[in-house]
Coordinates of C-alpha atoms in Angstrom, one line a residue:
X111 CA 181.4 162.7 62.2
X112 CA 184.4 162.6 65.3
X113 CA 185.4 166.2 64.8
X114 CA 181.7 167.8 64.4
X115 CA 181.6 166.0 67.6
X116 CA 185.0 167.4 69.0
X117 CA 184.1 171.4 67.7
X118 CA 181.0 171.2 69.3
X119 CA 182.4 170.1 72.5
X120 CA 185.0 173.1 72.0
X121 CA 182.6 175.5 71.6
X122 CA 181.1 173.8 74.6
X123 CA 183.6 174.3 76.6
X124 CA 185.0 178.3 75.6
X125 CA 181.3 179.9 76.8
X126 CA 181.3 178.0 80.3
X127 CA 185.0 179.5 80.4
X128 CA 183.0 182.5 79.4
X129 CA 180.1 182.3 82.1
X130 CA 182.7 182.0 84.7
X131 CA 185.1 184.3 83.8
X132 CA 182.9 187.4 82.6
X133 CA 186.1 189.5 82.0
X134 CA 188.5 187.0 80.0
X135 CA 190.4 190.0 77.8
X136 CA 191.8 192.1 80.5
X137 CA 194.0 189.6 81.2
X138 CA 195.8 190.2 77.6
X139 CA 196.1 194.0 78.5
X140 CA 197.1 193.5 82.2
X141 CA 200.0 192.8 83.3
X142 CA 200.3 192.0 87.2
X143 CA 203.7 192.5 89.5
X144 CA 203.9 188.6 90.5
X145 CA 206.6 189.9 93.1
X146 CA 204.2 192.7 94.4
X147 CA 202.0 189.8 94.8
X148 CA 204.4 187.4 96.2
X149 CA 205.8 190.3 98.9
X150 CA 201.7 190.5 99.9
X151 CA 201.0 187.4 100.5
X152 CA 203.9 186.8 102.7
X153 CA 203.4 190.4 104.5
X154 CA 199.6 189.3 105.1
X155 CA 200.7 185.9 106.0
X156 CA 203.7 186.5 108.3
X157 CA 202.8 188.8 110.8
X158 CA 205.8 191.1 112.7
X159 CA 208.0 189.4 115.0
X160 CA 206.8 190.3 118.4
X161 CA 209.2 192.6 120.5
X162 CA 210.4 190.8 124.2
X163 CA 209.2 192.8 127.0
X164 CA 210.9 194.0 130.0
X165 CA 209.1 193.0 133.2
X166 CA 209.4 195.4 136.0
X167 CA 209.1 194.9 139.5
X168 CA 208.7 197.6 142.2
X169 CA 209.3 197.0 145.4
X170 CA 208.2 199.2 148.2
X171 CA 209.8 199.6 151.9
X172 CA 207.3 201.3 153.6
X173 CA 208.7 201.7 157.2
X174 CA 211.4 203.8 155.1
X175 CA 209.9 205.8 152.9
X176 CA 205.6 206.0 153.2
X177 CA 203.4 208.3 151.2
X178 CA 203.4 210.7 154.3
X179 CA 202.8 213.9 152.5
X180 CA 200.2 212.7 149.8
X181 CA 197.6 210.3 149.0
X182 CA 198.5 206.2 149.5
X183 CA 196.3 205.8 146.6
X184 CA 197.3 208.3 144.1
X185 CA 201.4 207.6 144.9
X186 CA 201.0 203.9 143.7
X187 CA 199.2 204.5 140.8
X188 CA 201.8 207.4 139.9
X189 CA 204.7 204.6 140.5
X190 CA 203.2 202.2 138.7
X191 CA 202.5 204.7 135.4
X192 CA 206.3 205.7 136.1
X193 CA 207.6 202.3 136.2
X194 CA 205.5 201.5 134.0
X195 CA 207.3 203.1 131.1
X196 CA 210.5 200.9 131.5
X197 CA 208.2 197.6 131.1
X198 CA 205.7 195.8 131.7
X199 CA 205.1 195.8 135.5
X200 CA 204.5 192.1 136.7
X201 CA 205.7 192.6 140.6
X202 CA 203.8 195.3 143.1
X203 CA 205.1 194.1 146.7
X204 CA 205.5 196.5 149.6
X205 CA 206.3 195.4 153.0
X206 CA 205.7 196.7 156.5
X207 CA 205.0 196.5 160.3
X208 CA 202.7 197.4 162.4
X209 CA 203.6 201.0 163.1
X210 CA 203.6 201.6 159.3
X211 CA 199.8 200.8 159.0
X212 CA 199.1 202.4 162.4
X213 CA 200.4 205.7 161.6
X214 CA 198.9 209.1 160.7
X215 CA 199.7 211.8 158.8
X216 CA 199.9 215.0 160.2
X217 CA 198.1 216.7 156.6
X218 CA 195.5 213.9 157.4
X219 CA 194.4 213.9 161.3
X220 CA 193.9 217.9 160.3
X221 CA 191.4 217.2 157.6
X222 CA 189.7 214.7 160.1
X223 CA 189.7 218.0 162.6
X224 CA 187.9 220.3 159.6
X225 CA 185.6 218.1 159.2
X226 CA 185.0 217.4 162.8
X227 CA 184.3 221.1 163.2
X228 CA 181.9 221.5 160.3
X229 CA 180.2 218.6 161.6
X230 CA 179.6 220.9 164.7
X231 CA 179.0 223.8 162.5
X232 CA 176.1 221.9 160.4
X233 CA 174.5 220.6 163.4
X234 CA 174.1 224.2 165.5
X235 CA 172.5 225.3 162.1
X236 CA 174.9 228.0 161.5
X237 CA 176.3 226.3 158.1
X238 CA 174.5 224.1 155.5
X239 CA 176.0 222.2 152.8
X240 CA 175.6 223.8 149.3
X241 CA 174.6 220.0 147.5
X242 CA 173.4 216.9 150.3
X243 CA 175.4 213.9 150.9
X244 CA 174.2 210.9 148.8
X245 CA 174.6 208.2 150.5
X246 CA 175.8 205.2 147.4
X247 CA 175.2 202.5 148.8
X248 CA 170.8 203.2 148.9
X249 CA 171.4 206.8 147.3
X250 CA 169.9 208.9 150.6
X251 CA 170.3 212.2 150.8
X252 CA 171.1 213.9 154.2
X253 CA 172.3 217.7 154.7
X254 CA 174.0 216.7 157.7
X255 CA 177.0 215.0 157.6
X256 CA 177.3 213.4 161.0
X257 CA 173.8 211.9 160.2
X258 CA 174.9 210.2 157.1
X259 CA 177.9 208.6 158.9
X260 CA 175.2 207.4 161.9
X261 CA 172.9 206.0 158.8
X262 CA 175.6 203.9 157.2
X263 CA 176.8 202.4 160.5
X264 CA 173.9 201.6 161.8
X265 CA 172.1 200.4 158.2
X266 CA 175.3 199.1 156.0
X267 CA 177.6 198.7 158.2
X268 CA 175.5 196.1 160.3
X269 CA 174.7 194.8 156.6
X270 CA 178.2 194.3 155.2
X271 CA 179.4 192.3 158.6
X272 CA 176.1 189.9 158.2
X273 CA 177.9 189.4 154.3
X274 CA 181.4 188.4 156.2
X275 CA 179.9 186.2 158.9
X276 CA 178.2 184.2 156.6
X277 CA 180.8 184.4 154.4
X278 CA 182.8 183.0 156.7
X279 CA 180.6 180.4 158.1
X280 CA 179.8 178.4 154.9
X281 CA 182.0 176.1 153.5
X282 CA 182.6 174.2 150.0
X283 CA 180.0 175.2 147.1
X284 CA 178.1 177.2 149.5
X285 CA 180.9 179.8 150.3
X286 CA 181.5 180.5 146.5
X287 CA 178.1 181.1 145.5
X288 CA 177.8 183.5 148.4
X289 CA 181.1 185.0 147.5
X290 CA 179.7 185.3 144.3
X291 CA 176.0 186.9 145.4
X292 CA 177.7 189.3 147.6
X293 CA 180.4 190.7 145.1
X294 CA 178.8 193.2 143.6
X295 CA 177.5 194.6 147.2
X296 CA 180.5 194.5 149.1
X297 CA 182.2 196.3 146.4
X298 CA 180.1 198.7 146.6
X299 CA 180.5 198.8 149.9
X300 CA 184.5 199.7 150.5
X301 CA 184.2 202.2 147.4
X302 CA 181.1 204.1 150.2
X303 CA 183.1 203.5 153.4
X304 CA 186.5 205.3 152.3
X305 CA 184.2 208.7 152.3
X306 CA 182.3 208.5 154.8
X307 CA 183.5 206.7 158.1
X308 CA 187.8 206.7 159.3
X309 CA 189.5 204.1 158.6
X310 CA 190.0 202.3 162.2
X311 CA 193.4 201.8 161.8
X312 CA 196.1 204.4 160.5
X313 CA 193.9 205.8 157.2
X314 CA 193.7 203.1 155.0
X315 CA 197.1 202.7 153.9
X316 CA 196.7 199.3 153.9
X317 CA 193.7 198.9 151.8
X318 CA 194.3 201.8 149.6
X319 CA 197.7 200.0 147.7
X320 CA 195.5 197.4 147.4
X321 CA 193.5 199.0 145.9
X322 CA 196.2 200.2 143.7
X323 CA 197.8 196.7 143.2
X324 CA 200.0 196.2 144.9
X325 CA 200.8 193.3 147.1
X326 CA 200.6 194.1 150.8
X327 CA 202.4 191.8 153.4
X328 CA 202.9 192.4 157.0
X329 CA 206.1 191.8 158.9
X330 CA 206.8 191.4 162.9
X331 CA 207.8 194.3 164.5
X332 CA 211.3 193.6 165.1
X333 CA 214.0 195.7 163.7
X334 CA 215.2 195.0 160.0
X335 CA 212.2 193.0 159.9
X336 CA 210.5 194.2 156.3
X337 CA 214.1 195.0 155.2
X338 CA 215.0 192.0 155.6
X339 CA 211.2 189.9 154.3
X340 CA 212.4 192.2 150.8
X341 CA 215.6 191.5 150.3
X342 CA 214.8 188.3 150.2
X343 CA 211.7 188.3 147.7
X344 CA 214.1 190.7 146.1
X345 CA 217.1 188.0 145.6
X346 CA 214.3 185.1 145.1
X347 CA 213.0 187.0 142.5
X348 CA 216.3 187.4 140.7
X349 CA 216.7 183.7 141.1
X350 CA 213.5 183.0 138.6
X351 CA 214.5 184.9 136.6
X352 CA 211.1 186.6 136.5
X353 CA 212.0 190.4 136.2
X354 CA 214.1 192.3 134.2
X355 CA 214.4 196.0 135.7
X356 CA 214.0 196.4 139.9
X357 CA 212.1 199.8 141.1
X358 CA 213.1 199.6 144.4
X359 CA 210.7 202.6 146.7
X360 CA 213.6 203.2 149.9
X361 CA 216.4 205.4 151.2
X362 CA 217.6 202.8 152.7
X363 CA 221.8 201.8 152.1
X364 CA 220.9 198.0 153.6
X365 CA 219.6 197.3 150.0
X366 CA 223.3 198.5 148.1
X367 CA 224.6 194.6 147.8
X368 CA 221.0 194.1 146.5
X369 CA 221.4 196.4 143.4
X370 CA 225.0 195.5 143.1
X371 CA 224.2 191.4 143.1
X372 CA 220.7 192.6 140.1
X373 CA 223.0 194.7 138.2
X374 CA 226.1 191.5 138.1
X375 CA 222.7 190.0 137.0
X376 CA 222.3 191.8 134.2
X377 CA 219.2 194.0 135.9
X378 CA 218.1 197.3 135.5
X379 CA 217.4 199.0 138.7
X380 CA 215.4 202.1 138.8
X381 CA 215.9 203.9 142.6
X382 CA 213.2 206.4 144.5
X383 CA 213.7 208.5 147.1
X384 CA 214.0 212.0 148.6
X385 CA 218.0 211.5 149.2
X386 CA 219.7 212.7 146.2
X387 CA 222.6 211.7 146.4
X388 CA 222.3 208.9 148.6
X389 CA 224.0 205.1 148.4
X390 CA 221.5 203.8 146.2
X391 CA 221.0 206.3 143.8
X392 CA 225.0 205.7 142.8
X393 CA 224.6 202.3 143.1
X394 CA 221.4 201.7 140.7
X395 CA 221.1 202.8 136.8
X396 CA 218.3 205.4 137.4
X397 CA 217.1 207.3 140.5
X398 CA 214.0 210.1 140.9
X399 CA 212.0 211.2 143.4
X400 CA 208.7 211.7 144.9
X401 CA 207.9 215.0 143.3
X402 CA 209.6 213.9 140.3
X403 CA 206.7 210.5 140.7
X404 CA 203.8 212.7 141.7
X405 CA 204.6 215.1 139.0
X406 CA 204.8 213.0 136.0
X407 CA 208.5 214.0 135.9
X408 CA 210.1 210.8 135.8
X409 CA 207.5 209.4 133.6
X410 CA 209.3 211.4 130.5
X411 CA 213.2 211.0 131.7
X412 CA 212.3 207.4 131.7
X413 CA 212.4 207.6 128.1
X414 CA 215.2 208.7 127.4
X415 CA 216.5 206.5 130.7
X416 CA 215.7 203.6 128.3
X417 CA 217.1 204.6 125.5
X418 CA 220.0 205.2 126.8
X419 CA 220.0 201.4 128.3
X420 CA 220.1 200.1 124.9
X421 CA 223.1 202.0 123.7
X422 CA 224.5 200.6 126.4
X423 CA 223.9 197.2 125.9
X424 CA 224.9 197.9 122.1
X425 CA 228.9 198.7 123.2
X426 CA 228.8 195.6 125.9
X427 CA 228.0 193.9 122.6
X428 CA 230.5 195.5 120.7
X429 CA 233.4 195.6 123.2
X430 CA 236.0 193.4 123.0
X431 CA 236.6 191.1 126.2
X432 CA 239.2 188.9 127.7
X433 CA 239.1 185.1 127.8
X434 CA 241.6 183.6 128.6
X435 CA 241.0 180.2 127.8
X436 CA 240.3 181.5 124.0
X437 CA 243.5 183.1 124.1
X438 CA 245.1 180.1 124.6
X439 CA 243.7 177.7 122.0
X440 CA 244.9 181.2 119.6
X441 CA 247.9 181.1 120.6
X442 CA 248.5 177.3 119.5
X443 CA 246.8 177.5 116.5
X444 CA 249.7 180.6 115.6
X445 CA 252.3 178.8 117.3
X446 CA 251.5 175.6 115.4
X447 CA 250.6 177.4 112.0
X448 CA 254.5 179.3 112.4
X449 CA 256.0 176.1 112.5
X450 CA 253.9 174.4 109.2
X451 CA 255.4 177.7 107.9
X452 CA 258.8 177.1 108.9
X453 CA 258.9 173.5 107.6
X454 CA 257.4 173.9 105.0
X455 CA 260.2 176.7 103.6
X456 CA 262.6 174.1 104.9
X457 CA 262.4 171.4 102.1
X458 CA 262.1 174.3 100.1
X459 CA 265.9 175.1 100.1
X460 CA 266.2 171.3 100.7
X461 CA 265.2 171.0 96.7
X462 CA 267.3 174.1 95.6
X463 CA 270.4 172.9 96.1
X464 CA 269.5 169.1 94.9
X465 CA 266.6 167.7 93.4
X466 CA 263.2 168.8 93.0
X467 CA 260.9 166.7 93.4
X468 CA 261.9 163.2 91.9
X469 CA 263.5 165.0 89.2
X470 CA 267.8 165.3 88.9
X471 CA 270.2 167.1 87.2
X472 CA 270.9 164.7 84.4
X473 CA 267.0 164.5 83.3
X474 CA 267.2 168.8 83.2
X475 CA 270.4 168.2 80.9
X476 CA 268.4 166.2 78.5
X477 CA 265.5 167.8 78.1
X478 CA 267.8 171.0 77.7
X479 CA 269.3 169.1 74.8
X480 CA 266.1 167.8 73.2
X481 CA 264.8 171.2 72.7
X482 CA 267.8 172.5 71.3
X483 CA 267.8 169.7 68.9
X484 CA 264.6 170.6 67.1
X485 CA 263.6 173.8 66.0
X486 CA 260.5 175.6 67.2
X487 CA 257.8 175.0 64.6
X488 CA 258.7 171.6 64.7
X489 CA 258.1 170.8 68.3
X490 CA 254.5 168.7 67.7
X491 CA 255.3 167.8 64.2
X492 CA 255.9 164.1 65.7
X493 CA 254.1 161.8 64.1
X494 CA 253.8 159.6 67.1
X495 CA 252.7 162.2 69.5
X496 CA 249.0 161.5 70.7
X497 CA 246.9 164.5 71.9

């Protein structure tokens, strides 16, 4: 009875296994490599190690190297793209005094004169634009640039100033809500005002650099004020170890000491300037001109520069460096080893002349006599010998 019940139970269990696994016979003919399976599992479970990224900091001396011959936003953007070839750009700082922000390049002055001349011809009806001027705030179209300018000043500039006054007068949560409500409109006005109104101060150098992501700082009008502030900022960044590569935009030789200090701290240094054989480029690891930055040549050459830096780091690890403390300890160990060998050699000489490890000459003679007394086949014939 019990045997029948066991057979029935086994048949039921086997049928359940077949239903759970419809392909049980494939395991007999298929061979799986356990190593491949475990390797695939390990590859999926263990992600690839993340390579450490090099942090790059850009320091721009606007007093010494302003972007006079090209638009500031384009110059800042190209500079950032070139610096990103050396690593991840974390900090972008620009220092200048009041004179740098109020300066208007000659190319910008000529463009403004041409625009004024075109406005006069459009007002007289001599020239008519092919496409109408479009207001980027409200979308209205004008066939006269001066009318567009007046429309922008009378309507949109006043509205923008009212929003700013409301935000300035508000406090606490109300200020936060107003900023959130007017954020889109303020940004839209900033994007539209660049092509319509001339900036009141300079040609929008600070605004253009901020738009490119730079942190612009204005210093006092004292001589060398921007250099001192920029140098202190670089030293503070090195002390906090927040960057491994410094990009300096300047031709001023006063920054040579800072570059040498950065090299002593094992930081990479790059200089952007127009003086090819200047003191800064001789002290830095790499140097580029503004022309190379704008043409994209610096971004291509940065790959070879980074490869050369990696080779130098590997060679530095393989170089032998003299450490006086290690040399003293090593010499002490060698001297102690030599003294130990000399002591052991003297003990061997003494043992050769006299007794060796407590065995005298008489004992050796007795052993020789015992060996010669019996034949070679009778050496182990002693019945009392124990094995």
